[in-house]
CSV table of C-alpha atoms in Angstrom, one decimal:
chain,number,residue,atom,x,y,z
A,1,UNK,CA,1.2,14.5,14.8
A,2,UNK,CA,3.1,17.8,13.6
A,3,UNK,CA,1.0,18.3,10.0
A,4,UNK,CA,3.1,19.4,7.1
A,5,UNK,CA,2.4,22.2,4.2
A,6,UNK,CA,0.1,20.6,2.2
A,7,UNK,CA,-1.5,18.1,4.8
A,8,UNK,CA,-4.6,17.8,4.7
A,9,UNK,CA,-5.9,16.6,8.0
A,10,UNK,CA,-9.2,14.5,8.3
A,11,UNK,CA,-10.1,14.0,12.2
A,12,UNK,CA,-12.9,12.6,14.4
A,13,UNK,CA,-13.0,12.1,18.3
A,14,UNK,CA,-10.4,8.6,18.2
A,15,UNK,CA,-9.0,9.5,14.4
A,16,UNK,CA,-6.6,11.2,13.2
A,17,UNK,CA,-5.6,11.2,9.2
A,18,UNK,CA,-3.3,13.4,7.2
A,19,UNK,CA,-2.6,13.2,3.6
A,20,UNK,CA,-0.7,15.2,1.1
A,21,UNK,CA,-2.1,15.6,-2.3
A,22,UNK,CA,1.7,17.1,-3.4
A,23,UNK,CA,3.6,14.2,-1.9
A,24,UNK,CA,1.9,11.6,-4.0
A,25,UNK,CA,-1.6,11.7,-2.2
A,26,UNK,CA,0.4,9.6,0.4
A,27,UNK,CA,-0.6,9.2,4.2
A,28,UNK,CA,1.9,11.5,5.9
A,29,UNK,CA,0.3,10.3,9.2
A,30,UNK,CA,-2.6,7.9,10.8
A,31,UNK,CA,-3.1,8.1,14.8
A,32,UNK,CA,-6.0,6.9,16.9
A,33,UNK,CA,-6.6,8.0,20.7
A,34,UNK,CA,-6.7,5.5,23.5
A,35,UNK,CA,-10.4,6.0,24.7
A,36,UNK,CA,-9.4,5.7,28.9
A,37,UNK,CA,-6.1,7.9,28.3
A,38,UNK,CA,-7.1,10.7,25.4
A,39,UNK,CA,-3.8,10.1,24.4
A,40,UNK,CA,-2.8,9.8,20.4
A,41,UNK,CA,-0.4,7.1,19.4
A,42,UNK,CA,0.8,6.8,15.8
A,43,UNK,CA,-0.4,3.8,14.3
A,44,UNK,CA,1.7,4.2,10.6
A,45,UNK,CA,4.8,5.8,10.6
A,46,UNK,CA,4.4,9.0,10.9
A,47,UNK,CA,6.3,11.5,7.8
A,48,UNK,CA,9.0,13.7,9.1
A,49,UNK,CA,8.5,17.5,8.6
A,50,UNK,CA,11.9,17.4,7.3
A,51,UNK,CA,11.0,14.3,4.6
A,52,UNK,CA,10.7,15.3,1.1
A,53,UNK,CA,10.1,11.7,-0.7
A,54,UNK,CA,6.7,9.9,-0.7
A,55,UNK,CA,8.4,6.7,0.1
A,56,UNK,CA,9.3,8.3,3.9
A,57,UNK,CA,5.2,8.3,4.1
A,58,UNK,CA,3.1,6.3,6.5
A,59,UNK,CA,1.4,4.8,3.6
A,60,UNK,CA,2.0,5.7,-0.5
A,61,UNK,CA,0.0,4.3,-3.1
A,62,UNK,CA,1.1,2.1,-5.9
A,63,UNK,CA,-0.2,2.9,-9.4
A,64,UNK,CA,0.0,1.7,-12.5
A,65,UNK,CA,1.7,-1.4,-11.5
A,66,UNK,CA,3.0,-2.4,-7.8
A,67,UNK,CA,6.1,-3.7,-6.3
A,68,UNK,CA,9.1,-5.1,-9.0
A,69,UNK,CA,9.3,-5.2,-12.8
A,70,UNK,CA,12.4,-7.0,-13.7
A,71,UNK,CA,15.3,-4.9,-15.2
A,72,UNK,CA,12.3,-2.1,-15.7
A,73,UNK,CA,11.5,-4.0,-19.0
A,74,UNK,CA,8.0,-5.7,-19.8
A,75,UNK,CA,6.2,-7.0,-22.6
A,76,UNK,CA,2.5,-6.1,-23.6
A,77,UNK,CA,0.8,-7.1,-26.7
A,78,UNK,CA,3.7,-8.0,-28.9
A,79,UNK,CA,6.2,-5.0,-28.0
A,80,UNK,CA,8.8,-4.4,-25.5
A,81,UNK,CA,8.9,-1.1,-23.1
A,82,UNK,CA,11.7,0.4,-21.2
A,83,UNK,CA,10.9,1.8,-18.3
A,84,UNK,CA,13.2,4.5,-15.9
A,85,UNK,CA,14.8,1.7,-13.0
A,86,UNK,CA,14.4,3.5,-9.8
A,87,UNK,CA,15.7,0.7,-7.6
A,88,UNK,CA,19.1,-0.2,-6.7
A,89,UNK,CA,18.2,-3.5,-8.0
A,90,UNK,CA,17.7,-2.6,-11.8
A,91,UNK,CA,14.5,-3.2,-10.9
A,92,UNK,CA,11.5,0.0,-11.9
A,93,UNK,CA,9.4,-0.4,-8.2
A,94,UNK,CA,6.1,0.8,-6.7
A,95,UNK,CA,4.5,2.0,-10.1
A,96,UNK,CA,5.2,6.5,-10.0
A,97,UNK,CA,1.7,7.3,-9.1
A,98,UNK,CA,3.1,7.9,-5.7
A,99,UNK,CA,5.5,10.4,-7.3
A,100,UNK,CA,3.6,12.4,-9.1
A,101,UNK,CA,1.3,15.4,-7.6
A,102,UNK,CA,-2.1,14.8,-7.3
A,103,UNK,CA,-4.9,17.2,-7.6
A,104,UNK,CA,-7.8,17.4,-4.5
A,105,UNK,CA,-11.3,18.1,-6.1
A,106,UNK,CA,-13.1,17.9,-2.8
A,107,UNK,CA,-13.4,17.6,1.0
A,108,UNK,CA,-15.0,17.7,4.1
A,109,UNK,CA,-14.2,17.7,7.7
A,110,UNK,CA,-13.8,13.6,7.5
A,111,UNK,CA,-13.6,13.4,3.6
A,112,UNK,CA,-10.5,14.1,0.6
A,113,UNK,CA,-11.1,13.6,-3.1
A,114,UNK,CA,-7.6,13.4,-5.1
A,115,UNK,CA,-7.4,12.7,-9.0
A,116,UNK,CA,-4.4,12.0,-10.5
A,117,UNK,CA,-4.0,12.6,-14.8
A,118,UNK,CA,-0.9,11.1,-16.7
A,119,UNK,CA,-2.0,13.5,-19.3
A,120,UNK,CA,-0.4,16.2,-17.0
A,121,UNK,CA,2.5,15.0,-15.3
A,122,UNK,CA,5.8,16.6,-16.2
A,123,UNK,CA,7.6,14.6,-18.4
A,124,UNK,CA,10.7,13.7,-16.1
A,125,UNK,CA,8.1,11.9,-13.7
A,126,UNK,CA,6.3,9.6,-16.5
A,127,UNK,CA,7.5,6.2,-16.1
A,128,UNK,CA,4.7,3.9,-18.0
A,129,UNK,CA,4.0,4.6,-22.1
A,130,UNK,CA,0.2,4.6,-21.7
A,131,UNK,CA,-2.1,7.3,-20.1
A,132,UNK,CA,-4.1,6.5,-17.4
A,133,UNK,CA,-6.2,8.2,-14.5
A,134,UNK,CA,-6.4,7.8,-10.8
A,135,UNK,CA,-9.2,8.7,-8.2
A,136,UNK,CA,-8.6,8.1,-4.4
A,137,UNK,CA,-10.8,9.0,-2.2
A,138,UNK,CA,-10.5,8.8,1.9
A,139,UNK,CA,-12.9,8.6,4.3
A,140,UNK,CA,-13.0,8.5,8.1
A,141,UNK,CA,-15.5,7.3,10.7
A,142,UNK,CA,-15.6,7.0,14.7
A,143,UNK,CA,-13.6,4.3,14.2
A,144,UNK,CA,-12.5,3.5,10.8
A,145,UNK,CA,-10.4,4.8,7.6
A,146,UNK,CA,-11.5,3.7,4.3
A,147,UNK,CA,-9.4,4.2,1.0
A,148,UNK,CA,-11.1,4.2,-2.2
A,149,UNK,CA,-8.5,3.9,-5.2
A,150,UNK,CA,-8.9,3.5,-8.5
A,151,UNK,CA,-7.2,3.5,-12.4
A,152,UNK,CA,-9.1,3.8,-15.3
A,153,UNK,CA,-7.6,3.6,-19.1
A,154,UNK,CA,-7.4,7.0,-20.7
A,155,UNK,CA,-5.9,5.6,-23.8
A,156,UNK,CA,-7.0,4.8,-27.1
A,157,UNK,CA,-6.2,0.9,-26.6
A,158,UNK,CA,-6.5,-1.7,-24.1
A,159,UNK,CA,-3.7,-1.7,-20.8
A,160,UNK,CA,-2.2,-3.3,-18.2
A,161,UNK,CA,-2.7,-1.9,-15.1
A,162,UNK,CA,-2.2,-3.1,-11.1
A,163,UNK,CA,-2.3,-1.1,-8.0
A,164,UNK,CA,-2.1,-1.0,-4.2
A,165,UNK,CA,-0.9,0.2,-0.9
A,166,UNK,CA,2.0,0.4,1.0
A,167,UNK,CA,1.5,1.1,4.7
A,168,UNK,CA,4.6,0.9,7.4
A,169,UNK,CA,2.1,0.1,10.4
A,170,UNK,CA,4.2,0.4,13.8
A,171,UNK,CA,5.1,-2.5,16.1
A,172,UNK,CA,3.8,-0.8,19.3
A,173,UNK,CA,1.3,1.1,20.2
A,174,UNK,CA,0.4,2.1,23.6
A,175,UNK,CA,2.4,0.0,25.2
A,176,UNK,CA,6.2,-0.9,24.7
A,177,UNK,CA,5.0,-4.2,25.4
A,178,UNK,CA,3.2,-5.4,22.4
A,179,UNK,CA,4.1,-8.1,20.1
A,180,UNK,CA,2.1,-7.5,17.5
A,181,UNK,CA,0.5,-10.4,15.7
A,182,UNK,CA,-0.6,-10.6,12.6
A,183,UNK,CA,-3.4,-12.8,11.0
A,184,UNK,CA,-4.1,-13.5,7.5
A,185,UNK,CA,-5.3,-16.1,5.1
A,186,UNK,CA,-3.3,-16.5,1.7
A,187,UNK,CA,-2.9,-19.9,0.0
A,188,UNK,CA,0.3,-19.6,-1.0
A,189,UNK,CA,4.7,-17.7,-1.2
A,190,UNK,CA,6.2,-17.1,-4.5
A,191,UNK,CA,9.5,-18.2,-5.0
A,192,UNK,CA,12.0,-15.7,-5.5
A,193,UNK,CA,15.5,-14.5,-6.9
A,194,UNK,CA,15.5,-10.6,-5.2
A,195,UNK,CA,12.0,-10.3,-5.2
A,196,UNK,CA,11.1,-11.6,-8.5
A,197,UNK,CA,8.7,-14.6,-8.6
A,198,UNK,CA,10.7,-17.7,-10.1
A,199,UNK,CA,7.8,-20.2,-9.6
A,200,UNK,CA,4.1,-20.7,-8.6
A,201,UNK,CA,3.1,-19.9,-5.2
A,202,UNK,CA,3.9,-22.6,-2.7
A,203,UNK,CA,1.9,-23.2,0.8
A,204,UNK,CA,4.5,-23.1,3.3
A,205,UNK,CA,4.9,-23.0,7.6
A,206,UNK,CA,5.1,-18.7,6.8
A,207,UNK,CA,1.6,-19.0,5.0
A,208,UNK,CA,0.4,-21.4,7.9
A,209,UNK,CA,1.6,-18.9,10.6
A,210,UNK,CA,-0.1,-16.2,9.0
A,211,UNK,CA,-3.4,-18.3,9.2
A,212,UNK,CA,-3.1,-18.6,12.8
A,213,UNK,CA,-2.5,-15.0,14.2
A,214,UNK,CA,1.1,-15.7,15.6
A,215,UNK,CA,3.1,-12.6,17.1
A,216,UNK,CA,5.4,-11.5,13.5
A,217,UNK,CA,8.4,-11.7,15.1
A,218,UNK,CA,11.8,-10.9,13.0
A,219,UNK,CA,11.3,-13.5,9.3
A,220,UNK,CA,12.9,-11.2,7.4
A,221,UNK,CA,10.4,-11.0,4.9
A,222,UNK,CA,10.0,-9.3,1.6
A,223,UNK,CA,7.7,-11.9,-0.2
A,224,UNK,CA,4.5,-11.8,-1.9
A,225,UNK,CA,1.6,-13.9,-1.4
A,226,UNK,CA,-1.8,-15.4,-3.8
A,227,UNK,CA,-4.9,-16.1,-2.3
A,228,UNK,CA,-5.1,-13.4,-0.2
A,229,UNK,CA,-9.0,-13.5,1.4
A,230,UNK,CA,-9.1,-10.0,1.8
A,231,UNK,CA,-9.0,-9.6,5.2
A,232,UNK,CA,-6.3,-9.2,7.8
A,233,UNK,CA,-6.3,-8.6,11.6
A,234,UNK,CA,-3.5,-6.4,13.5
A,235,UNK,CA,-3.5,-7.3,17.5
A,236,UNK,CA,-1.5,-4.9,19.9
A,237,UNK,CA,-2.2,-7.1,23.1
A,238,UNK,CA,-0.6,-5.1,25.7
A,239,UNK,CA,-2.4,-1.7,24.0
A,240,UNK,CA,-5.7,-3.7,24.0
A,241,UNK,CA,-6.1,-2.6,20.3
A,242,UNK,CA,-7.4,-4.4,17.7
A,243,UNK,CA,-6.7,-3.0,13.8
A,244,UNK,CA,-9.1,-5.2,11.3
A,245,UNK,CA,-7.8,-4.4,6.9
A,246,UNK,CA,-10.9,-5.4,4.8
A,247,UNK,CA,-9.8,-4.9,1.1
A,248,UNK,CA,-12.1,-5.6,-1.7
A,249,UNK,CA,-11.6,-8.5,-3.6
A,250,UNK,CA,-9.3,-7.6,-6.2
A,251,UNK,CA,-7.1,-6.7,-3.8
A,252,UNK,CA,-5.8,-10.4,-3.6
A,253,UNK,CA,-2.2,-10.4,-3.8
A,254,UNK,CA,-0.5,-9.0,-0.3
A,255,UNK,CA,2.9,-8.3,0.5
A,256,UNK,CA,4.8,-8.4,3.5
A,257,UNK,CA,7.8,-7.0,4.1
A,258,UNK,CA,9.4,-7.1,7.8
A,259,UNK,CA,12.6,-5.0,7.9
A,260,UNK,CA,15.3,-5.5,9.9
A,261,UNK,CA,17.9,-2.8,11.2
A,262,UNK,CA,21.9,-2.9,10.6
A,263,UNK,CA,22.0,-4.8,14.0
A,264,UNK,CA,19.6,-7.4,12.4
A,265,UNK,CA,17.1,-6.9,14.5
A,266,UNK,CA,13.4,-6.3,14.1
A,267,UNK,CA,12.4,-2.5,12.4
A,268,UNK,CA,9.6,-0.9,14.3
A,269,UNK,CA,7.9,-1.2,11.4
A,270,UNK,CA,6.1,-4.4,9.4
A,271,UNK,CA,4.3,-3.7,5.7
A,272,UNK,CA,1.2,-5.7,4.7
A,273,UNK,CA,0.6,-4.4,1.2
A,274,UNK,CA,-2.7,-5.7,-0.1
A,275,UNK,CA,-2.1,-5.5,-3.7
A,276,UNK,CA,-4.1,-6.8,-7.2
A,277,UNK,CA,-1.0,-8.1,-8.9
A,278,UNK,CA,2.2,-10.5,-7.9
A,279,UNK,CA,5.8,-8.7,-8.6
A,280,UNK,CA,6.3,-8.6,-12.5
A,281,UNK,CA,2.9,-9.6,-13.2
A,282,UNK,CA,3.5,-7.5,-16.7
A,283,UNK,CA,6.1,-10.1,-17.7
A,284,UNK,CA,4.4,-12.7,-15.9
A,285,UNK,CA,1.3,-12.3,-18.1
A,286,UNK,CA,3.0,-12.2,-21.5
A,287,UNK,CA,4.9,-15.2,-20.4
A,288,UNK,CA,1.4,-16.8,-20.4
A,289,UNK,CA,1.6,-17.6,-16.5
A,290,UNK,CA,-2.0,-17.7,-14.8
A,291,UNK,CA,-3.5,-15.8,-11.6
A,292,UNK,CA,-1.1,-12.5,-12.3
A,293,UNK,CA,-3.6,-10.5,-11.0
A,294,UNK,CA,-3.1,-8.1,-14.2
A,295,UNK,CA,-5.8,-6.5,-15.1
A,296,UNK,CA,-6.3,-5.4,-18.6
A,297,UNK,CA,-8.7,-2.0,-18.8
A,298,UNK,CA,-10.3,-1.4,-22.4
A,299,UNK,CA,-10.4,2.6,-23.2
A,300,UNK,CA,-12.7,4.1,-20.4
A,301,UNK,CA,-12.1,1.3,-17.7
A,302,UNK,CA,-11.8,1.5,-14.8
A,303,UNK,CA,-10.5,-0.7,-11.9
A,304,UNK,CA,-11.6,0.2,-8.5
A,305,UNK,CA,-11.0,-0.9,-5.3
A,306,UNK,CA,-11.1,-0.6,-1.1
A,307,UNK,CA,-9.1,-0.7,1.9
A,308,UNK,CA,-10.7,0.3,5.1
A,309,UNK,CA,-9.1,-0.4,8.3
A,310,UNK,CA,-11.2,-0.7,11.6
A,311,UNK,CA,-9.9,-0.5,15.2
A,312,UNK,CA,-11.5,-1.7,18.2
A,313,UNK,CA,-10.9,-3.2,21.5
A,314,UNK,CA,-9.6,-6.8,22.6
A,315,UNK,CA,-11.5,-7.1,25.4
């Protein structure tokens, strides 16, 4: 893993982290080391030396509200707000935490502390009307990453707020021949028109795969899920490497999006974004809908959460 200006690499005997406080506080890289070979193999995608755009990252958080809000309008409390669409689809996507540079407070050989202050961002890269803070905090051990993120309401009124992450975890490891499988409970798939929830959550044969650990294959997926238990395991069977994602509990919302080339094949890559809100929740919630995930911070609030993801043998 090349590091970029900026990086700053965390690293134990099998880990290997790098984040960039400029680039968003995004993951510009996450490898772990085979323990019979010594050798490092990428586990997220790794950033490009050449990439300039957080969304190239290995992982980017979403802050103050995740995935899709429709037409980059929502409602809150009895007014309307525009926000700047930055999606082909009309569509303002991924909150702009990610966009914005964050500031590092403090480190360690295995620790970063990065805050984040609306208060401070240029004007051209605001794109929510209410000022908010963020705090996110990595950690590595022997054989683990954790992610502590947070939002807390620096305004004089109460917010809505949502977060999450967006890793691209890599279809092979080791070995050219892993089919990676993915298991995961959630209790239900949104309906959608272009990623936009038209209807409650439905349990379907995807949701039933995902409970029984089958190989991801090439769905096509860009869907989001309720009732996600907070827990999700990642198994590269030829690599003999297992990844375990234990999120916190407000973290129960997940997205999983499974690109597919121009050929139409599968993408090396698959996202599982464990998230506290559905697409839209904004709208959702001022439509009165329950189980959004929204949450609304008073002044001084915070919502915290945690992602830590674990690797170990199969066998």
């Amino acid at each position: 893993m090349n590091t970029r200006p900026g990086d700053i690499t965390l690293e134990l005997e099998r880990i290997r982290l790098a984040v960039n406080p400029r680039l968003g506080g995004s993951i510009t890289g996450l490898m772990v080391k085979d323990q019979h070979t010594s050798r490092w193999t990428p586990v997220l995608r790794t950033m490009s030396p050449h990439a300039d755009s957080p969304s190239d990252a290995g992982s980017f958080v979403m802050a103050p509200w995740t995935n899709r809000i429709k037409d980059a309008v929502f409602k809150h409390d009895g007014q309307t707000y525009t926000l700047r669409s930055n999606n082909s689809d009309g569509s303002a996507i991924h909150g702009y935490a990610r966009d914005a540079p964050w500031k590092i407070t403090d480190r360690s050989p295995i620790t970063a502390r990065l805050v984040l202050d609306s208060r401070t961002c240029e004007p051209e890269l605001i794109n929510y009307p209410f000022h908010f803070g963020a705090v996110q905090r990595f950690e590595i051990s022997p054989d683990a990453v954790e992610i502590e993120l947070s939002i807390t309401n620096l305004d004089a009124h109460p917010i809505p707020v949502g977060c999450g992450h967006h890793p691209y975890i890599h279809r092979h490891l080791f070995s050219d021949d892993d089919d990676l499988r993915i298991k995961l409970d959630v209790d239900g798939r949104y309906p959608t028109a272009g990623c936009i929830p038209t209807g409650e959550p439905i349990s379907d044969d995807v949701c039933t795969a995902l409970g029984k650990g089958e190989p991801i294959g090439n769905p096509g997926l860009d869907d989001v899920f309720s009732g996600f238990g907070g827990q999700a395991t990642f198994d590269w069977n030829a690599s003999n490497t297992r990844m375990t994602m234990s999120c916190s509990s407000n973290l129960n919302h997940v997205v999983i999006y499974t690109p597919r080339d121009e050929s139409g094949s599968a993408n090396e890559f698959v996202c599982v974004e464990p998230v506290t809100m559905v697409n839209n929740g904004f709208n959702r919630l001022a439509q009165g809908q329950n189980g959004t995930g929204v949450q609304m911070l008073a002044p001084n609030e915070s919502l915290r959460t945690t992602m830590r993801l674990a690797f170990s043998s199969m066998k």
